[in-house]
Each structure stands twice: as C-alpha cells, then as structure tokens.
mmCIF file of C-alpha atoms in Angstrom:
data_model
loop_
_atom_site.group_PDB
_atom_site.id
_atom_site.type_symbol
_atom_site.label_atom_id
_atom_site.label_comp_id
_atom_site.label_asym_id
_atom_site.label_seq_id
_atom_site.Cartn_x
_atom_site.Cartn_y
_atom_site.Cartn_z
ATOM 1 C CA UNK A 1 40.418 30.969 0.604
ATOM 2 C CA UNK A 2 41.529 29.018 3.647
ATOM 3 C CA UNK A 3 38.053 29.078 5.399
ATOM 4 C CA UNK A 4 36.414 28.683 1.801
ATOM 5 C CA UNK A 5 38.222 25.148 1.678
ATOM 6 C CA UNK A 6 37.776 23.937 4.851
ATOM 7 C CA UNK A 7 34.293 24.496 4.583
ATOM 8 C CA UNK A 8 34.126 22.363 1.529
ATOM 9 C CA UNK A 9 35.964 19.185 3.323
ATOM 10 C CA UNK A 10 33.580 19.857 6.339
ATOM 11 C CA UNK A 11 30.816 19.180 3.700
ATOM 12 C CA UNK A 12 32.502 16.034 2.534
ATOM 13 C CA UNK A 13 33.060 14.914 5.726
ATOM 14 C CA UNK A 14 29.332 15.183 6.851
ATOM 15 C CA UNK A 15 27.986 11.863 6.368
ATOM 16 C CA UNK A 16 24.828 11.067 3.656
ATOM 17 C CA UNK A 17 21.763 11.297 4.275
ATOM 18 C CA UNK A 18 20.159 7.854 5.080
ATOM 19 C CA UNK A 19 17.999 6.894 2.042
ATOM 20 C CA UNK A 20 14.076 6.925 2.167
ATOM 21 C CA UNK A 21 12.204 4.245 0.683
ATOM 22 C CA UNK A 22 8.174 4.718 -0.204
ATOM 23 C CA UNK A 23 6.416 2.046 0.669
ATOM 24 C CA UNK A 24 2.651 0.734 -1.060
ATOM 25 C CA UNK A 25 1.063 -2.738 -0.241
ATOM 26 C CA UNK A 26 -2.094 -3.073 -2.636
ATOM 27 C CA UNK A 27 -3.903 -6.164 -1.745
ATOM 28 C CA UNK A 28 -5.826 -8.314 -4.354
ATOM 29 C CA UNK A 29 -9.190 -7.636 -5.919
ATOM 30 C CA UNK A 30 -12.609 -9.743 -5.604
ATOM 31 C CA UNK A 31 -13.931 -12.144 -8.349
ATOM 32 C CA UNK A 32 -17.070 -10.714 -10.055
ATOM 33 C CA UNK A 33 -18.237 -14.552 -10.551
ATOM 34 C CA UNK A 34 -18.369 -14.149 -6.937
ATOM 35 C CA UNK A 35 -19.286 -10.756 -6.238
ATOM 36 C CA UNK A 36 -22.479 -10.443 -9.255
ATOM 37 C CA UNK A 37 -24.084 -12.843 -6.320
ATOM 38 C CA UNK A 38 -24.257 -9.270 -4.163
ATOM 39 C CA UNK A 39 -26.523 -7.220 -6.724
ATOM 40 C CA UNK A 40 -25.397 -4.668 -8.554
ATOM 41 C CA UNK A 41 -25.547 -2.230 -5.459
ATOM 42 C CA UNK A 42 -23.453 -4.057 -3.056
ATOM 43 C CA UNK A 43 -20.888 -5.903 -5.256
ATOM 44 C CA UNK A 44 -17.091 -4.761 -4.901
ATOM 45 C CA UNK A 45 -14.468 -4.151 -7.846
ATOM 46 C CA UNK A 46 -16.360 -3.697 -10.788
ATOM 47 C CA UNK A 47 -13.238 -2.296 -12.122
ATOM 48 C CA UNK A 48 -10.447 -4.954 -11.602
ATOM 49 C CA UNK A 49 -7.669 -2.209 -10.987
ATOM 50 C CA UNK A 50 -9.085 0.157 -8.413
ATOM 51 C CA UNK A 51 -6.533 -0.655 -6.175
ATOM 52 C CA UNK A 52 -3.795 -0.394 -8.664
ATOM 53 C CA UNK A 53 -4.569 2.679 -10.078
ATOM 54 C CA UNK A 54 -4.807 4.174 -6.688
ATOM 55 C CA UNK A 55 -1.175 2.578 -6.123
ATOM 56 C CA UNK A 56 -0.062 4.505 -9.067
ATOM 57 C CA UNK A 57 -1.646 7.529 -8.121
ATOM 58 C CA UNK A 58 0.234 7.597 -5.179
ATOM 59 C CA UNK A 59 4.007 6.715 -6.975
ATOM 60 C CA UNK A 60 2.726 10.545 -9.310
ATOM 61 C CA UNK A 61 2.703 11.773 -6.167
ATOM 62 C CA UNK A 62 6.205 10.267 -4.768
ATOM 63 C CA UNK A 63 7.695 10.939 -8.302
ATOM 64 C CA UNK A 64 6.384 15.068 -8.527
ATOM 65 C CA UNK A 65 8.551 15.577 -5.076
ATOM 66 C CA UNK A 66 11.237 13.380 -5.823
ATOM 67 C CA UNK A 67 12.333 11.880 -8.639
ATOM 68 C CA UNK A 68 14.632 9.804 -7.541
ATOM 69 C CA UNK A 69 12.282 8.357 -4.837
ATOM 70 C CA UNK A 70 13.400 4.934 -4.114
ATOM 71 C CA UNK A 71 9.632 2.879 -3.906
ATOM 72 C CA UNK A 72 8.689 -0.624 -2.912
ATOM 73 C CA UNK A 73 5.627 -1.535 -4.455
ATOM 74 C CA UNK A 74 3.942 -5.203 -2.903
ATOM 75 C CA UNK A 75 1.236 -6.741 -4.374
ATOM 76 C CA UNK A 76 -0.844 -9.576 -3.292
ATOM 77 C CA UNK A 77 -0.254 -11.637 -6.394
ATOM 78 C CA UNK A 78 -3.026 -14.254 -6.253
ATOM 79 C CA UNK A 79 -6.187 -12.500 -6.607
ATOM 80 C CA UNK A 80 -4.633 -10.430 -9.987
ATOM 81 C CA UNK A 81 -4.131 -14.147 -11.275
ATOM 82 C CA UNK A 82 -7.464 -15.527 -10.460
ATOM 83 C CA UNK A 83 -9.409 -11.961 -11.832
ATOM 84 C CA UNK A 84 -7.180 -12.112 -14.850
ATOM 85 C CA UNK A 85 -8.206 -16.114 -15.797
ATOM 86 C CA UNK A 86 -11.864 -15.010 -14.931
ATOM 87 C CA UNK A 87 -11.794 -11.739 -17.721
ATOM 88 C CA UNK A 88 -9.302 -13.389 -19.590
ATOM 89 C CA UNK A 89 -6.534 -10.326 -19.273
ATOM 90 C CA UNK A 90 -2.880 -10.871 -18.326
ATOM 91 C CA UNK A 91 -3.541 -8.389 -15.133
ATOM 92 C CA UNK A 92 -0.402 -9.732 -13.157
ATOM 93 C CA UNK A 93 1.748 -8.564 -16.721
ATOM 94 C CA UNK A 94 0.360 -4.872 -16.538
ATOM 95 C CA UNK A 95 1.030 -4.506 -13.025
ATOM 96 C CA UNK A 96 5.160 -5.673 -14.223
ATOM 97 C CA UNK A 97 4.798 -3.547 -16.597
ATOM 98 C CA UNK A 98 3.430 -0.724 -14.452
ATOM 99 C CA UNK A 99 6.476 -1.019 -12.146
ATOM 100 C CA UNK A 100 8.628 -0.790 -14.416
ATOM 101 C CA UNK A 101 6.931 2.291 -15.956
ATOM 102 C CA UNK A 102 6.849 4.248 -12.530
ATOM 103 C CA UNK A 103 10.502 2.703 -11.778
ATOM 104 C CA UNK A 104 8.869 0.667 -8.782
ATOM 105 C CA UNK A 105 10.616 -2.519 -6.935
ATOM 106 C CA UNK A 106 8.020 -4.903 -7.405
ATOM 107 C CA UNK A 107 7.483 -7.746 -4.485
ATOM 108 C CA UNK A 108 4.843 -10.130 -5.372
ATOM 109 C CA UNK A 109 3.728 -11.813 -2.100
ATOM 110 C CA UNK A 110 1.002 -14.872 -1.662
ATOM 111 C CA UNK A 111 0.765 -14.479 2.014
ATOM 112 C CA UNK A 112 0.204 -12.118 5.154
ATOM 113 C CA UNK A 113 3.879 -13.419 6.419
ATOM 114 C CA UNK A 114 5.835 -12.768 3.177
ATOM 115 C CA UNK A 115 3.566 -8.948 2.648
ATOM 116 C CA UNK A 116 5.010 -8.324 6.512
ATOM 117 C CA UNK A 117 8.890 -9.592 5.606
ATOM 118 C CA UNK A 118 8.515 -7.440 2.255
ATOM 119 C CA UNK A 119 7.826 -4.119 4.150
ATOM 120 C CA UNK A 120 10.405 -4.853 6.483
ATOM 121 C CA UNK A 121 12.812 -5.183 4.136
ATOM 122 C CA UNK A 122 11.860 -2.671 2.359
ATOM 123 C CA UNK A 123 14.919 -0.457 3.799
ATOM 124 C CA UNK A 124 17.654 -1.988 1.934
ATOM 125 C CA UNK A 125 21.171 -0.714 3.346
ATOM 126 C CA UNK A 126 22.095 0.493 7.046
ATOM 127 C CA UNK A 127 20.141 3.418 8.263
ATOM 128 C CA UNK A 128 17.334 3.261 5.165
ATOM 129 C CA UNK A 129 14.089 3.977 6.454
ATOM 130 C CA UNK A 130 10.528 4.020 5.113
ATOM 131 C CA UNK A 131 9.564 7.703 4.430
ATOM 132 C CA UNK A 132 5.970 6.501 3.699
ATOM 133 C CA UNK A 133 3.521 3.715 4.038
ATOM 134 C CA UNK A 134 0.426 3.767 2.394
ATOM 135 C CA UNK A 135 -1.977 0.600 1.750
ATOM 136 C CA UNK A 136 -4.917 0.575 -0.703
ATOM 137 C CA UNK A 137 -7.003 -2.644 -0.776
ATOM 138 C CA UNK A 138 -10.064 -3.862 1.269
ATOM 139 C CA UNK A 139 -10.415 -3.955 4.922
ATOM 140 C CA UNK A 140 -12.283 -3.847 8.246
ATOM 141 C CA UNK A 141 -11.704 -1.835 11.559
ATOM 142 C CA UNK A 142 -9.196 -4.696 12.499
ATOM 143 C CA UNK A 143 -7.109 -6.270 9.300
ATOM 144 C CA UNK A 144 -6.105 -5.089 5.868
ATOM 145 C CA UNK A 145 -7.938 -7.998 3.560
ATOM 146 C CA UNK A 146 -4.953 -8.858 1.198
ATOM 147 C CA UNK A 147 -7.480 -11.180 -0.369
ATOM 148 C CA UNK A 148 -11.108 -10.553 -0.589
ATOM 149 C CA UNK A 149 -13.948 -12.804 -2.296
ATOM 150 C CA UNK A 150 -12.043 -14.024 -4.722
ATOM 151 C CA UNK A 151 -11.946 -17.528 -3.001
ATOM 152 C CA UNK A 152 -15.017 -17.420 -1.069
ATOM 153 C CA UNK A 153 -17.837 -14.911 -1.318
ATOM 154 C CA UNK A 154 -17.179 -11.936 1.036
ATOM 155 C CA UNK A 155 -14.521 -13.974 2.896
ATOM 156 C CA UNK A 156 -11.037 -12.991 3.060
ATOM 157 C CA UNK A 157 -8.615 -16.253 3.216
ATOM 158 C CA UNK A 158 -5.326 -13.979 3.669
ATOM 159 C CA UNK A 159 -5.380 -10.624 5.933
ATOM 160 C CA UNK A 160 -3.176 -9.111 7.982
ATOM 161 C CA UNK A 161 -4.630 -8.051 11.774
ATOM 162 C CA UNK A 162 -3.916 -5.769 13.819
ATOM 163 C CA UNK A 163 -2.327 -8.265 16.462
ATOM 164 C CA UNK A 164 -0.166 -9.324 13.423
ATOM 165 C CA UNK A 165 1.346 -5.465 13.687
ATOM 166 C CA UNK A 166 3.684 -6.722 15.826
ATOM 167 C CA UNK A 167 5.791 -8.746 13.648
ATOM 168 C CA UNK A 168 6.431 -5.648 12.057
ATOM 169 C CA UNK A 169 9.734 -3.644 12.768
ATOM 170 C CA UNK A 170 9.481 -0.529 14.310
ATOM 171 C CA UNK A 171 12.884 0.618 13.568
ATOM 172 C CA UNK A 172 12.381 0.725 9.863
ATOM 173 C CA UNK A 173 10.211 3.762 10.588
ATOM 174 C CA UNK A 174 10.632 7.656 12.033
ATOM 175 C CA UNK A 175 8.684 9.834 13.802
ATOM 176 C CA UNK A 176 8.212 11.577 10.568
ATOM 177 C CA UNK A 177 7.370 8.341 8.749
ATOM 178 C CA UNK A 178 3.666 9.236 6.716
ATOM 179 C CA UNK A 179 1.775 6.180 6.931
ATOM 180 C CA UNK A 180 -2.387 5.815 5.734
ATOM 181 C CA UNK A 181 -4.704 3.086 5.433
ATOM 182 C CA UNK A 182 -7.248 3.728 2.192
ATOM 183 C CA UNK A 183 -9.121 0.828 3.209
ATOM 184 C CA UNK A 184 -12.474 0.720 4.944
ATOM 185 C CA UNK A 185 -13.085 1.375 8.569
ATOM 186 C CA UNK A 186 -9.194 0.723 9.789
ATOM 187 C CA UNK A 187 -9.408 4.287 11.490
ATOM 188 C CA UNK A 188 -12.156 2.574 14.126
ATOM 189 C CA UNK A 189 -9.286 -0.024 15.946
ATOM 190 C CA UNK A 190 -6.205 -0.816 13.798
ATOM 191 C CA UNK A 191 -4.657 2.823 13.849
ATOM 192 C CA UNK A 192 -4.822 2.845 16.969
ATOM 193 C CA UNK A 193 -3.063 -0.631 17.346
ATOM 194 C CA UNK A 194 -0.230 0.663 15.006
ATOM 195 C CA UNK A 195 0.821 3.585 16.723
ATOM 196 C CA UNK A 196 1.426 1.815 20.002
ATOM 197 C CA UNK A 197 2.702 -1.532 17.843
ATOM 198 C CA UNK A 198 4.843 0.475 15.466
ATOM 199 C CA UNK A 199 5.080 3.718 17.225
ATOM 200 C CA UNK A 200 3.511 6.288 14.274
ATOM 201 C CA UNK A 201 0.806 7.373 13.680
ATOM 202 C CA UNK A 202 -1.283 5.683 11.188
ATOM 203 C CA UNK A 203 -4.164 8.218 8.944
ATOM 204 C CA UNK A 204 -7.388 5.648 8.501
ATOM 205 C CA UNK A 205 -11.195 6.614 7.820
ATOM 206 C CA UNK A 206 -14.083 5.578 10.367
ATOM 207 C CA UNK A 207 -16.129 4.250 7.705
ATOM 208 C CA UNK A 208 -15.965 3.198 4.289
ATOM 209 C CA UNK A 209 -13.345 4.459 1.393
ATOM 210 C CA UNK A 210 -14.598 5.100 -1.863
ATOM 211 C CA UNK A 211 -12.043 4.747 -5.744
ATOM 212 C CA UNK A 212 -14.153 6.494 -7.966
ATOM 213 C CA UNK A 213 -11.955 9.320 -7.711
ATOM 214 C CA UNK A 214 -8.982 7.434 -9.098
ATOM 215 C CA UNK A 215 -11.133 7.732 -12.533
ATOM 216 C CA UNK A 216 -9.963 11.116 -12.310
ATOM 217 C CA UNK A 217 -6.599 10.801 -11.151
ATOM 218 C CA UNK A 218 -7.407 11.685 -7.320
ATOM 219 C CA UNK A 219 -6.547 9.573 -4.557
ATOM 220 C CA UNK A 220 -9.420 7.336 -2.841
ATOM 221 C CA UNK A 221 -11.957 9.317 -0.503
ATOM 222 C CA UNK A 222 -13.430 8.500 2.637
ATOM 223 C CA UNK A 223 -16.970 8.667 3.692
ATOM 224 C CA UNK A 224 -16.387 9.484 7.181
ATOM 225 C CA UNK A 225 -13.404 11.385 9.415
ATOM 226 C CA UNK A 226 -9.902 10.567 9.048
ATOM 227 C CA UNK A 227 -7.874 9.930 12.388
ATOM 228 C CA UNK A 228 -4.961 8.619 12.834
#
C-alpha cells in the first residue's frame, strides 16, 4: 500500500506535458476575372476553396488522432474577400464558420509580417510547441504566394520567401515537429532554406501540386518527388 501511494504522488509530481499546437497557413485564392485571361487549360482555382478544403482535410486528420488537438488555423483574408465580391458568396463567413465547426483558432492575416507573427504565436503558454506545420496555397521553389492573381494577373503582391524564414522562431518547433509545403515546387530551394533557418525538416514536392483529390476527401498530390 505504501509503495502503491507513493507511486501515485510521484505521478502527480511529474510535471504536464507541454501542449502541442497544429499549425495550417492557407493563403488566398486567384480571381477568375483574372485568371479566364489564361485559357481554360492554364487558369488556377476554378474552385474558390481548394485551399480550404485541403485545410480542412488536414484538421480530419488532426481531429481522428486527437481530439482535443489544440489548432491554429491562418488565413490570408484578402483574396477570400475579393473572390467572394467577384461570385457574390460570403467566402470569408464559411471559412468562420468552418473554424468554428472543426474547433479551429482562426487568425485572419493581410500580410506576410502578421502570417509570420501568427505562427509564432501560435504556442500560447510556456513550453507549447507546434506539433505540425502544414501550408496549402500557391507557390514557387522560393516563397509561399499568400496572394496570387487576384490583384494582378499571375503576380503575387504578398508572399513569404525563403530569406523571410528567418523571422521565424525556431524555438517554437522540435525535432519531431511535422512540417509540409502542398504548394508548387517549394521542395526545389525553400526546404532546404527552412531546415537550416528553422532547423526541421520541411516535406515539399519538386514540381507542381495538384487539389483534385480534395474532391474526394484526400489530401493534395504532387506531380513529382517529395523531399524534405
């Protein structure tokens, strides 16, 4: 009984495990008013919500292994408003009301420097950490394109590059930290910028990422090799 009882204040003694916080940036889709200049081949997000529902995707995913997953959900907010005026849908509502469905802390940011101060402070209390990072918008080998041709044809006004990876804090993160990049190309330079920036590895394709599969409830797939 003795041993039985110390064993039990030994337990409350041990302190708690630091809490994990899941991380998703989703940039901002194009303008088709824009994009139907492209043809119908090359023209981006037909679908206004690729990104999203890939963002949600991912929180089925966080929410099968643990329900009580704390997640941070950012969202470049202007492009939502802009495709939303353009198909005459209140876009930036459903993603609110998406969050609140998949019991997400939404961060609406407008810029590269307020996406950045939103993942770092993501961890919330002394010793949280992010568990995962995982971005789904457009990109090239060396930025994610928060915005995309929804202010200027195939132009992106607000991105954040690879050089920018060092405003980031590396101490929010672990060695065990699972961090991807569903955008196109980032595996060819910026993964390898953010593990010696950030100090993890970072899983990106070498060429482009396709969202059809999010139709069918699957994450994005790429059309090349992942590396991180």
């Amino acid at each position: 009984m003795k041993n039985r009882l110390l064993s039990i204040l030994f337990l409350f003694a041990l302190p708690a495990p630091a809490p994990a916080v899941d991380v998703i940036l989703t940039g901002g889709c194009a303008l088709r008013s824009w994009e139907q200049y492209r043809g119908k081949q090359l023209a981006h997000d037909n679908w206004w919500a690729n990104f999203v529902r890939a963002s949600t995707i991912r929180m089925t995913h966080i929410r099968r292994q643990r329900p009580d997953a704390a997640i941070t959900w950012i969202v470049y907010r202007p492009s939502y408003q802009l495709r939303g005026r353009e198909d005459g849908k209140p876009y930036v509502t459903w993603i609110a009301d998406l969050a609140r469905k998949y019991k997400a802390r939404l961060v609406w940011v407008r810029t590269k420097e307020e996406a950045i101060r939103a993942l770092n402070a993501a961890p919330r209390g002394k010793g949280d950490y992010v568990s995962s990072f995982y971005y789904f918008g457009h990109s090239n080998p060396h930025a994610f394109m928060l915005e995309y041709s929804s202010e200027i044809l195939a132009v992106s006004t607000q991105y954040i590059h690879e050089t920018d990876l060092e405003t980031i804090n590396p101490a929010i993160f672990r060695p065990t930290s699972d961090c991807r990049s569903y955008g196109c190309f980032t595996g060819m330079s910026m993964t390898g910028w953010w593990k010696r920036i950030v100090g993890v590895p970072l899983w990106g394709n070498m060429k482009s990422t396709y969202y059809a599969p999010v139709s069918e409830g699957l994450l994005p797939r790429g059309g090349g090799r992942w590396v991180k």
